[in-house]
CSV table of C-alpha atoms in Angstrom, one decimal:
chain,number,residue,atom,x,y,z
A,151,UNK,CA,0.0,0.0,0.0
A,152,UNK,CA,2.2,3.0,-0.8
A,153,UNK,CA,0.7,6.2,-1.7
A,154,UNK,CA,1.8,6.5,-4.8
A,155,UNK,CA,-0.4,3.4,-5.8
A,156,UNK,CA,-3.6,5.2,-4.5
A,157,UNK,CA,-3.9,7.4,-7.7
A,158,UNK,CA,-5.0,10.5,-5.3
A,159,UNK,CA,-4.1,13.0,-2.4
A,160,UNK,CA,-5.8,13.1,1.2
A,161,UNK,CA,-6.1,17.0,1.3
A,162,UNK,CA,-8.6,19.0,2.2
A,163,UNK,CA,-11.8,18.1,3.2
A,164,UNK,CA,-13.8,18.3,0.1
A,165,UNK,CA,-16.8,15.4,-1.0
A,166,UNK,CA,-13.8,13.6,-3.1
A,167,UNK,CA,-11.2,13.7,-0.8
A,168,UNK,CA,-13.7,12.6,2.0
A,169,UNK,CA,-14.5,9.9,-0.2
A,170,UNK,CA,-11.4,8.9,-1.3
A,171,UNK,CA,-10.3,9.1,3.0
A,172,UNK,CA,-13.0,6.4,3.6
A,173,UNK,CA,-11.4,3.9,0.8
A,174,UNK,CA,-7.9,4.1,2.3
A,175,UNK,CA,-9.8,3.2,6.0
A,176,UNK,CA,-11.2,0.6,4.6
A,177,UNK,CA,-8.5,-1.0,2.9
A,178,UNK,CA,-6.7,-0.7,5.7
A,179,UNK,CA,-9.0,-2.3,7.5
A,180,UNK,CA,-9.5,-5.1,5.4
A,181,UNK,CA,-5.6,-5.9,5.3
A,182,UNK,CA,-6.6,-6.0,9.5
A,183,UNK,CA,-8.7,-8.4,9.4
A,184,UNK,CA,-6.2,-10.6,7.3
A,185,UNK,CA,-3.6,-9.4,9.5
A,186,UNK,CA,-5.6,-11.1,12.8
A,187,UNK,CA,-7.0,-14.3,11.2
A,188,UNK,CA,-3.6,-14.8,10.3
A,189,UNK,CA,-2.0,-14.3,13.3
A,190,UNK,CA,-4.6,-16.0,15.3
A,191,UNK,CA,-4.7,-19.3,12.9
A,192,UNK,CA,-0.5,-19.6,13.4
A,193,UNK,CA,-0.5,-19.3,16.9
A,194,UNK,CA,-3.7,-21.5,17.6
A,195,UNK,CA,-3.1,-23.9,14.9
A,196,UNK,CA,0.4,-23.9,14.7
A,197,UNK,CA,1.7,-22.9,18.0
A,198,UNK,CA,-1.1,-24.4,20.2
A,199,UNK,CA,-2.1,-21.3,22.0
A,200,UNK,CA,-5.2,-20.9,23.7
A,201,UNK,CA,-7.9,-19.2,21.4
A,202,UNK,CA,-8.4,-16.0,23.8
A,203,UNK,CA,-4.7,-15.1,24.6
A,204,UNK,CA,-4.3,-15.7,20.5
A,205,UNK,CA,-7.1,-13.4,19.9
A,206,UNK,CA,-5.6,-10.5,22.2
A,207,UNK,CA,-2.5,-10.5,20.8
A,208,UNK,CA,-3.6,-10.6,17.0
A,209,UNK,CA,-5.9,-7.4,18.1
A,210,UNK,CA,-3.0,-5.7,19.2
A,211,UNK,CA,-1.3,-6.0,16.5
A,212,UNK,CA,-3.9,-5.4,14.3
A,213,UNK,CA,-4.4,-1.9,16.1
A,214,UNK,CA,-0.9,-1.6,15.8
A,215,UNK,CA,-0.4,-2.5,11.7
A,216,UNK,CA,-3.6,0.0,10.9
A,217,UNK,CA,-2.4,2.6,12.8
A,218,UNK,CA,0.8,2.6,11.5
A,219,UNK,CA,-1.1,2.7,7.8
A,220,UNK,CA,-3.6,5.0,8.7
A,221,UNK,CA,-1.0,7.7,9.9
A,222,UNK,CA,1.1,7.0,7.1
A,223,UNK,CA,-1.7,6.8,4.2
A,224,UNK,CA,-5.1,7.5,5.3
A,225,UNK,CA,-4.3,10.2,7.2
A,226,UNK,CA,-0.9,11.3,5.7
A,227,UNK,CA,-1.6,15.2,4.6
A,228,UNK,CA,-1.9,15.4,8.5
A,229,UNK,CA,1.8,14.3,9.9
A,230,UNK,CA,2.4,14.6,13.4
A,231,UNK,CA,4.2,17.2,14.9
A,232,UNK,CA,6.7,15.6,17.2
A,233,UNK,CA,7.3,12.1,18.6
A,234,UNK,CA,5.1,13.0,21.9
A,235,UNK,CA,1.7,13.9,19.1
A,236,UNK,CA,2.3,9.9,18.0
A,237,UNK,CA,2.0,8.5,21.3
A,238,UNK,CA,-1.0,10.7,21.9
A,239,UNK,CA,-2.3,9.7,18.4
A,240,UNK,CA,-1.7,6.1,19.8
A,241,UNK,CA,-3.2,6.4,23.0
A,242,UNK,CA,-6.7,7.7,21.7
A,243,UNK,CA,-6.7,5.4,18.8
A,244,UNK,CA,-6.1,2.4,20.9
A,245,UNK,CA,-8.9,4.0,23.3
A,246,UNK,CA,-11.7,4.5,20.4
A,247,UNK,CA,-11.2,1.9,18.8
A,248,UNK,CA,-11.4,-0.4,21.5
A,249,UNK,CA,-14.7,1.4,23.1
A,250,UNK,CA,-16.3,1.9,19.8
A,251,UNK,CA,-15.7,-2.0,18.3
A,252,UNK,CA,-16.3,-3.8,21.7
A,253,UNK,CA,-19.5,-1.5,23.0
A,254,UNK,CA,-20.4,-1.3,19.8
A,255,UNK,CA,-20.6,-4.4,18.6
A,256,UNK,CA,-22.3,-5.8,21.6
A,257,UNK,CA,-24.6,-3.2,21.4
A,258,UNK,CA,-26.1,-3.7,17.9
A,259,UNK,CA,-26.1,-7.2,18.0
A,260,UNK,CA,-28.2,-7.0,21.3
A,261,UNK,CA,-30.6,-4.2,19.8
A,262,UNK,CA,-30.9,-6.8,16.3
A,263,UNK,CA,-30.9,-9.6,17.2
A,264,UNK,CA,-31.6,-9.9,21.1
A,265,UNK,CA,-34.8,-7.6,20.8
A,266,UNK,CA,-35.5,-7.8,16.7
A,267,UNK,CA,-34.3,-11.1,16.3
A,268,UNK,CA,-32.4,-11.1,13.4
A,269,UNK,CA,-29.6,-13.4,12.7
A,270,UNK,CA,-26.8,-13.3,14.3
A,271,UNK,CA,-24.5,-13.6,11.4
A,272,UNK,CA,-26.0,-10.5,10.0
A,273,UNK,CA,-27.0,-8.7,12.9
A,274,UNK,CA,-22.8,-8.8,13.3
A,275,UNK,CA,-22.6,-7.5,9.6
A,276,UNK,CA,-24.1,-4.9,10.4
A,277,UNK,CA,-22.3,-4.2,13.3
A,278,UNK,CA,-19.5,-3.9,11.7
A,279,UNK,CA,-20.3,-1.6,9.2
A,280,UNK,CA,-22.1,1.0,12.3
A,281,UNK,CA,-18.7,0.5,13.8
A,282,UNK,CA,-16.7,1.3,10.9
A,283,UNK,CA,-18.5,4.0,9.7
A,284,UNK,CA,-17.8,5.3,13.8
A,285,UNK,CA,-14.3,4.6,14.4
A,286,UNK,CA,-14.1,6.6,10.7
A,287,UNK,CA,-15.7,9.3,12.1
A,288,UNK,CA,-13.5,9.2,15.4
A,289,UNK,CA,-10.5,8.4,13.8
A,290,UNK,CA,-11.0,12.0,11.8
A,291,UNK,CA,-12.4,14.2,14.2
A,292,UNK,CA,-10.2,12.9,17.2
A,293,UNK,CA,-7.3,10.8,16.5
A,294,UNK,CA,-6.2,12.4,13.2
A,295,UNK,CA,-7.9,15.4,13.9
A,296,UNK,CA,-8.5,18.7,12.4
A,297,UNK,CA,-10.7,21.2,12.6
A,298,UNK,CA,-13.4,21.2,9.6
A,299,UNK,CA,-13.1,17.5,9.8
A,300,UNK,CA,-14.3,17.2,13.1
A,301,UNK,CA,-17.9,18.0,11.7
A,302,UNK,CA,-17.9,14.7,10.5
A,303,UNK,CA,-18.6,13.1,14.3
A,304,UNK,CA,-21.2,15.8,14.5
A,305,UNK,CA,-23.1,14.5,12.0
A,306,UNK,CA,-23.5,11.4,12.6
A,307,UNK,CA,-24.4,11.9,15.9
A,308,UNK,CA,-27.4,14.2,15.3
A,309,UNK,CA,-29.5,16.3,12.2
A,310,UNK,CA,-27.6,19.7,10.8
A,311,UNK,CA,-29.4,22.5,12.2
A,312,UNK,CA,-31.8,24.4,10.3
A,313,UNK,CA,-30.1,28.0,10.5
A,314,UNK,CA,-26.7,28.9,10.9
A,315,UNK,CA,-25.5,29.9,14.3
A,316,UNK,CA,-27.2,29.7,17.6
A,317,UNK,CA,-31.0,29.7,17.6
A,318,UNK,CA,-32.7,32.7,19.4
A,319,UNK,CA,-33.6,30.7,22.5
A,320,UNK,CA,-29.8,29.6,22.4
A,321,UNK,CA,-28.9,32.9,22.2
A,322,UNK,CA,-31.9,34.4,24.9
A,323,UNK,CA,-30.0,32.1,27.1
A,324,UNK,CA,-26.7,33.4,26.8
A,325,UNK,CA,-27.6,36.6,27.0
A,326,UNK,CA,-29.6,35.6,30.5
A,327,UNK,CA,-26.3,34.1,32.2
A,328,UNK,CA,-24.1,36.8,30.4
A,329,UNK,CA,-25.9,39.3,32.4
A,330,UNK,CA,-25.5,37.4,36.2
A,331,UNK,CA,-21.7,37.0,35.5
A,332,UNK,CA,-22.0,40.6,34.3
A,333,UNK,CA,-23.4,41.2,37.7
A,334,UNK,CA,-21.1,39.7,39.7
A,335,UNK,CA,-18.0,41.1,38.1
A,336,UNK,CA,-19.8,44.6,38.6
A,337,UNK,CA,-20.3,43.5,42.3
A,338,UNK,CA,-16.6,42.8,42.9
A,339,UNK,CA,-15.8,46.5,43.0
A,340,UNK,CA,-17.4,47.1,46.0
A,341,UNK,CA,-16.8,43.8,47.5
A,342,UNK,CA,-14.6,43.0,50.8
A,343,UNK,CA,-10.6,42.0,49.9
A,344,UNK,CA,-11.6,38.5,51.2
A,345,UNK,CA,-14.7,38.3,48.6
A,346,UNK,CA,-13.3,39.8,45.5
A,347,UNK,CA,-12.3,36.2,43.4
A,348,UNK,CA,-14.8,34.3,42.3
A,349,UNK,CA,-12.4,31.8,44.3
A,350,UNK,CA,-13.7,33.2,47.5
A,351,UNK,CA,-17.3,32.0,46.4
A,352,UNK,CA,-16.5,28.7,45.4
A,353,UNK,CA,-13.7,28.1,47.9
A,354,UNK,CA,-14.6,30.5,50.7
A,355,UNK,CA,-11.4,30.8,53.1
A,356,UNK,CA,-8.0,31.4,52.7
A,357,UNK,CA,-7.1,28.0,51.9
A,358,UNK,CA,-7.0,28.5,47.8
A,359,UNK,CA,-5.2,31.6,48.0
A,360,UNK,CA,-2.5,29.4,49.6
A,361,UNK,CA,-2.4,26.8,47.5
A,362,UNK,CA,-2.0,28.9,44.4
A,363,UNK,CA,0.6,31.4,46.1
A,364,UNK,CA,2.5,28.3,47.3
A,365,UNK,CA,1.3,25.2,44.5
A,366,UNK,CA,0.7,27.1,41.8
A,367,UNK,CA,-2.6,27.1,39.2
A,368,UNK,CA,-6.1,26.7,40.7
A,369,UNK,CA,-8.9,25.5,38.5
A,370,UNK,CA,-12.6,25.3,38.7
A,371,UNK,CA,-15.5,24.3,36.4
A,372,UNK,CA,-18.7,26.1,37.2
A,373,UNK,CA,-22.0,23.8,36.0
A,374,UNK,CA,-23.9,26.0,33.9
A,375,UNK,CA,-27.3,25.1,34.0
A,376,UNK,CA,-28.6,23.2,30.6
A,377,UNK,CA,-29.8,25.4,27.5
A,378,UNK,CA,-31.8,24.8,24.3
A,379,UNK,CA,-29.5,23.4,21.2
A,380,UNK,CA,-26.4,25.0,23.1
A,381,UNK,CA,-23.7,24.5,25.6
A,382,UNK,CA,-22.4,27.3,28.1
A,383,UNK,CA,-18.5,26.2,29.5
A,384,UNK,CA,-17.6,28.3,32.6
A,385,UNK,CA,-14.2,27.8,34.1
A,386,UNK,CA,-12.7,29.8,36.4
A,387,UNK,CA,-8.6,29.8,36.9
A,388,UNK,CA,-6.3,31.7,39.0
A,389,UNK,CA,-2.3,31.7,39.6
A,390,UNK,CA,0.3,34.4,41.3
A,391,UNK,CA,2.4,36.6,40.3
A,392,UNK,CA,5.6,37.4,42.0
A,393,UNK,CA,7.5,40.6,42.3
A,394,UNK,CA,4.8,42.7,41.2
A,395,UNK,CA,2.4,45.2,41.5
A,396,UNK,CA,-1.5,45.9,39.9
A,397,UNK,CA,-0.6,49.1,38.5
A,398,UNK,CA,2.6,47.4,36.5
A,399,UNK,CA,0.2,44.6,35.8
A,400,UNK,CA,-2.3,46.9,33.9
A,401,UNK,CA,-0.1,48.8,32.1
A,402,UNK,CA,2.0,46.1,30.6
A,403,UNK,CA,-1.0,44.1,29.6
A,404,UNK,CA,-2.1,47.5,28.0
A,405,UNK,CA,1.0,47.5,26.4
A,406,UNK,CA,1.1,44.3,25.4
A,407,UNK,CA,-2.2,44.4,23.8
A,408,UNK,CA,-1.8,43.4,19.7
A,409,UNK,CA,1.3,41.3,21.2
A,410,UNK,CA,-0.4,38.4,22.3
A,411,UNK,CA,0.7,35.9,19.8
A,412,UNK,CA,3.9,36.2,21.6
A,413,UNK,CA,3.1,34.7,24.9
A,414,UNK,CA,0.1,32.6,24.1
A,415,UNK,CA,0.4,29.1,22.8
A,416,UNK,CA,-3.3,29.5,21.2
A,417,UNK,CA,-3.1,32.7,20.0
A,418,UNK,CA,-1.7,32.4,16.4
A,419,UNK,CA,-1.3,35.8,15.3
A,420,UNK,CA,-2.6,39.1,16.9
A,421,UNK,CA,-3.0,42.9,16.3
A,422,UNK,CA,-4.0,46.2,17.6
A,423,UNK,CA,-6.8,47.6,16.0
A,424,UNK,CA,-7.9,50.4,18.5
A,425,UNK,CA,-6.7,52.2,22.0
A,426,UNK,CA,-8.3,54.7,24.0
A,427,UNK,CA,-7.2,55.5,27.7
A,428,UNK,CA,-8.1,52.1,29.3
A,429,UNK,CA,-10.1,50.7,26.2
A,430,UNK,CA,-8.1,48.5,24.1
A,431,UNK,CA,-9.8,46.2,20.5
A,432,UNK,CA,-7.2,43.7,19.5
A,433,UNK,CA,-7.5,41.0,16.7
A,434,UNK,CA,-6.4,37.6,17.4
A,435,UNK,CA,-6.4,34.1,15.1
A,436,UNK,CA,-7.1,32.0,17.8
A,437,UNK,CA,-6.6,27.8,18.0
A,438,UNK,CA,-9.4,26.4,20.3
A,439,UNK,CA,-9.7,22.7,20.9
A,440,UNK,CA,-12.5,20.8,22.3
A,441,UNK,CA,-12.4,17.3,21.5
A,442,UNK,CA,-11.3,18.7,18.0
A,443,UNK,CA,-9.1,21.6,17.0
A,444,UNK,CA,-10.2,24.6,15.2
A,445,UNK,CA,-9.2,28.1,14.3
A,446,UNK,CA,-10.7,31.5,14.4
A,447,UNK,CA,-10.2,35.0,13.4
A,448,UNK,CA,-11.8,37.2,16.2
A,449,UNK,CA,-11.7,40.4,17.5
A,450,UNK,CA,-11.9,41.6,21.0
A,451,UNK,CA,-13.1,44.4,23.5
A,452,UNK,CA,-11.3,44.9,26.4
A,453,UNK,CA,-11.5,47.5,29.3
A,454,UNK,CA,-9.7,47.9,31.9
A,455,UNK,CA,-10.8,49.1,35.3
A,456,UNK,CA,-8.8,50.4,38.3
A,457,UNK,CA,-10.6,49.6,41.4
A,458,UNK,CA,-8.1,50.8,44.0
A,459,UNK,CA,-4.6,50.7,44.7
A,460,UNK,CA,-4.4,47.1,45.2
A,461,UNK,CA,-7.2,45.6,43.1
A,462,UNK,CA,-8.2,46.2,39.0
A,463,UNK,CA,-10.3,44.5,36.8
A,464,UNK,CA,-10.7,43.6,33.4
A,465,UNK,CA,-13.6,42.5,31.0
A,466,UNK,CA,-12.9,41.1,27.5
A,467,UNK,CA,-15.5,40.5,24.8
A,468,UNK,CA,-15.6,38.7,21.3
A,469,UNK,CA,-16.9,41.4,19.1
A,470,UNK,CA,-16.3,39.1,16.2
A,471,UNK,CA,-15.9,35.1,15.4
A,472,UNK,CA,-15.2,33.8,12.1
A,473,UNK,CA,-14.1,30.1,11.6
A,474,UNK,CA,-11.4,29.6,9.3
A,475,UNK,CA,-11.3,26.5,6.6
A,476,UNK,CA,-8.1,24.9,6.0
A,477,UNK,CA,-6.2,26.7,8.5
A,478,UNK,CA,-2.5,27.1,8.1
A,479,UNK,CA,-2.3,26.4,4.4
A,480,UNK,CA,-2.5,28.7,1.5
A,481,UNK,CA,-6.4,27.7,0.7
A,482,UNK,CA,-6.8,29.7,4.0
A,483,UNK,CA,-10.0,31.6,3.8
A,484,UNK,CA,-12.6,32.7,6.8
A,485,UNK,CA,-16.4,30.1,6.1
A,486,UNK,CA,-19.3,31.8,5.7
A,487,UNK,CA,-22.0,31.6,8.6
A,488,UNK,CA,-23.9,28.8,6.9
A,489,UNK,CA,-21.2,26.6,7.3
A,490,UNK,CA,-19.5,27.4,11.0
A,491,UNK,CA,-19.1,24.4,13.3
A,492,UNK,CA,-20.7,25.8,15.7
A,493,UNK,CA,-18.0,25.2,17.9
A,494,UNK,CA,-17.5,28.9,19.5
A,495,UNK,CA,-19.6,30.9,19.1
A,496,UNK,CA,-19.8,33.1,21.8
A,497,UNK,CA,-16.5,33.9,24.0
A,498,UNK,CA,-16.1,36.3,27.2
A,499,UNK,CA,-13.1,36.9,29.9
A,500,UNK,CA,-13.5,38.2,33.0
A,501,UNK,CA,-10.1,39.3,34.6
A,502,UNK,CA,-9.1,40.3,38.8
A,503,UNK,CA,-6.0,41.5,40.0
A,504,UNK,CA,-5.4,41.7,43.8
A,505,UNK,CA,-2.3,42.4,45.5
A,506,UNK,CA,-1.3,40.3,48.4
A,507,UNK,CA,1.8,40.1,50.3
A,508,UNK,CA,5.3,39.7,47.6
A,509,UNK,CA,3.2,39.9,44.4
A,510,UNK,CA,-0.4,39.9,42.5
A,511,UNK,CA,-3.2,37.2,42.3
A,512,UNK,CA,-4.4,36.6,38.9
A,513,UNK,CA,-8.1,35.6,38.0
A,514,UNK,CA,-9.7,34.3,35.2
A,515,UNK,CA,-13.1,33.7,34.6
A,516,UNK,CA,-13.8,32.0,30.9
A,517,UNK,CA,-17.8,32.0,30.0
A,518,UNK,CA,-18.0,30.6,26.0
A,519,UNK,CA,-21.2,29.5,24.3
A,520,UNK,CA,-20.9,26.7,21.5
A,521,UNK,CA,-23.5,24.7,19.9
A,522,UNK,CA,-24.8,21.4,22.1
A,523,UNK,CA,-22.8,18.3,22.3
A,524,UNK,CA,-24.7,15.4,20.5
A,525,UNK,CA,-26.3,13.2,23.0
A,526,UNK,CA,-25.1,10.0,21.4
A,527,UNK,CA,-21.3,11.1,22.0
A,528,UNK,CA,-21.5,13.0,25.8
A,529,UNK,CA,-20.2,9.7,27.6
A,530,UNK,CA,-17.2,10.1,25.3
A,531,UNK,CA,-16.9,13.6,24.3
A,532,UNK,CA,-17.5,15.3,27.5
A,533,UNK,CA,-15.0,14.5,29.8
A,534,UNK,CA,-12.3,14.8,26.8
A,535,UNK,CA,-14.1,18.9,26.6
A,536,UNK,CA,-13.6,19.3,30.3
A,537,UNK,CA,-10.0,17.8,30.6
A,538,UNK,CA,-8.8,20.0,27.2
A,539,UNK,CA,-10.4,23.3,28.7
A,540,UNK,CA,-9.1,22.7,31.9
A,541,UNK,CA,-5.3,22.3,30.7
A,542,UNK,CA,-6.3,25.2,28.2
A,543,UNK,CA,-7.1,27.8,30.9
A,544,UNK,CA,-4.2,26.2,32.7
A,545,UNK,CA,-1.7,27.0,30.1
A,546,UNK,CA,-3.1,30.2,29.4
A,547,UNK,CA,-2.6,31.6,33.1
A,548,UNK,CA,1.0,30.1,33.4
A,549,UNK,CA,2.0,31.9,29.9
A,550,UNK,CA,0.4,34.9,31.6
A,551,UNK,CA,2.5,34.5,35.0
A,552,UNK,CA,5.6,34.1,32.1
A,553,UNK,CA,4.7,37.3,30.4
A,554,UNK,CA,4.5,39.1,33.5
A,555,UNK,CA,7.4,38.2,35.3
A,556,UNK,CA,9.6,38.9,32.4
A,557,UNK,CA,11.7,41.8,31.2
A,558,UNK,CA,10.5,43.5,28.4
């Protein structure tokens, strides 16, 4: 199987190339299945093993053989980007495909022929093509991902929607917890020194301020409550700063504003567009994963307020997001609405600064709205959204802590 011999290129993510994706999974896949009955008839028949330790071993290396194939043919206009992206690659391959074959299977064969009673024989038929036509879909959107590929999951999973972007309800709801954590940053002006984090809500004593003065990075995911054909992700992080002060905060993140491409792992390029006093608009390309990868161009809002000598604020706003197609190559170009992901669609920061004894605490609070996760994926998808944003926020505060603390 060389690629030469396959008569066409895996780029892009056009119907052809899509097409033409799915042949190459499937071949591989067949050479598999030859790949485990072979390996299972030597050892059994030849060797004498017993059927089940003959049967895991020919599944590992038939994981093995058609990841190696699909991450050097199916998947090839997508090479990895270090050793470590391999293993990764690996690790949620070997974790998909086992979940989605093995649950899978079981589960249409119980549903067909348990409840329907169709044959076994073809009741396992057609479990294998449900499961196929999954781990493709994984495989893509998570193992070999990329951004407008990732759709692909979605689609299976549940009906396109009729309109592009959020639906007014979706939106209506936004807007409704938008306003309460408007509120509460408002509040935080005239709030105690003990009550000014959204930590001191959440973890009320000292303890947290502590920890993150001491231990470094605190993290917490706020439950938002449920919303029609959308999903609001609230995560709040905070981390010190040494040898600092608010005031030298502020003005070097004023300064610093257009620059952020510099300090940001996820902030591809950026650029001042606009500054008055304390008001700043930047543009920024921005790479957001959750479950998948994507890339924006968006443009922000972002005031600054000094509260008092030891505490400021700060509240950023997406004035503009535009998902990108084929990001990173020269077919670059921003998608219309009709065909966005859905993936971000709304994106707010809310920002405290308190100083406390030898430097600053730093507060982050991230409220983004993107369309809902398909029901038939949560169990999976979910906790993969939650462990991504988490170490996300958590690279995006110690960057920060970097930035500050430099010279420059």
């Amino acid at each position: 199987m060389s690629r030469r011999a396959t008569g066409f290129r895996l780029v892009g993510m056009g119907r052809s190339h899509l097409v033409a994706r799915w042949m190459a999974f499937n071949l591989v896949g067949l050479a598999g299945i030859a790949v485990q009955l072979g390996i299972v008839a030597f050892l059994v028949r030849v060797l004498g093993w017993h059927y089940l330790l003959a049967t895991g071993l020919a599944v590992e290396a038939t994981i093995l053989h058609n990841f190696a194939w699909h991450q050097r043919w199916t998947w090839s206009d997508r090479p990895p980007a270090s050793r470590r992206d391999v293993t990764l690659r690996l690790a949620r391959f070997h974790m998909l495909n086992g979940t989605i074959s093995l649950a899978g299977n079981i589960a249409v064969a119980a549903l067909l022929t348990g409840v329907l009673h169709v044959d076994a024989v073809v009741s396992n038929m057609i479990a294998i093509v449900v499961c196929s036509c999954i781990n493709f879909a994984a495989s893509e959107a998570i193992v070999f991902r990329s951004a407008p590929a990732a759709v692909l999951l979605l689609l299976l999973a549940t009906p396109a929607p009729a309109a592009a972007g959020p639906a007014p309800a979706t939106v209506a709801a936004w807007r409704s917890y938008e306003a309460q954590v408007d509120a509460r940053y408002g509040a935080a002006a005239s709030a105690p020194a003990d009550r000014f984090f959204v930590h001191d809500r959440d973890k009320p004593g000292p303890g947290w301020r502590d920890a993150v003065i001491h231990d470094g990075a605190s993290l917490i995911k706020i439950e938002a409550p449920a919303i029609e054909d959308g999903k609001i992700h609230h995560w709040i992080g905070a981390v010190f700063v040494p040898g600092v002060t608010v005031d030298a905060i502020i003005e070097r993140l004023k300064r610093n504003a257009g620059r952020e491409s510099d300090s940001y792992e996820d902030v591809l390029a950026s650029r001042l567009i606009d500054r008055s006093g304390d008001r700043v608009r930047v543009f920024m390309k921005l790479r957001r994963t959750s479950i998948v990868t994507v890339t924006y161009n968006t443009e922000h809002r972002v005031e600054y307020t000094r509260l008092a000598d030891t505490r400021a604020s700060a509240r950023s706003t997406a004035t503009r997001i535009t998902e990108l197609a084929d990001a990173g190559t020269a077919n670059e170009r921003e998608k219309a609405e009709s065909d966005d992901s859905g993936f971000l669609w709304r994106l707010n920061a809310y920002w405290r600064y308190q100083a406390v004894p030898g430097g600053v605490i730093v507060e982050c609070e991230s409220v983004s709205l993107s369309r809902a996760v398909p029901f038939l994926v949560r169990p999976v998808a979910n906790p993969i959204v939650d462990r991504i944003a988490r170490e996300s926020l958590n690279r995006t505060l110690l960057s920060l802590r970097k930035m500050l603390t430099s010279r420059g």
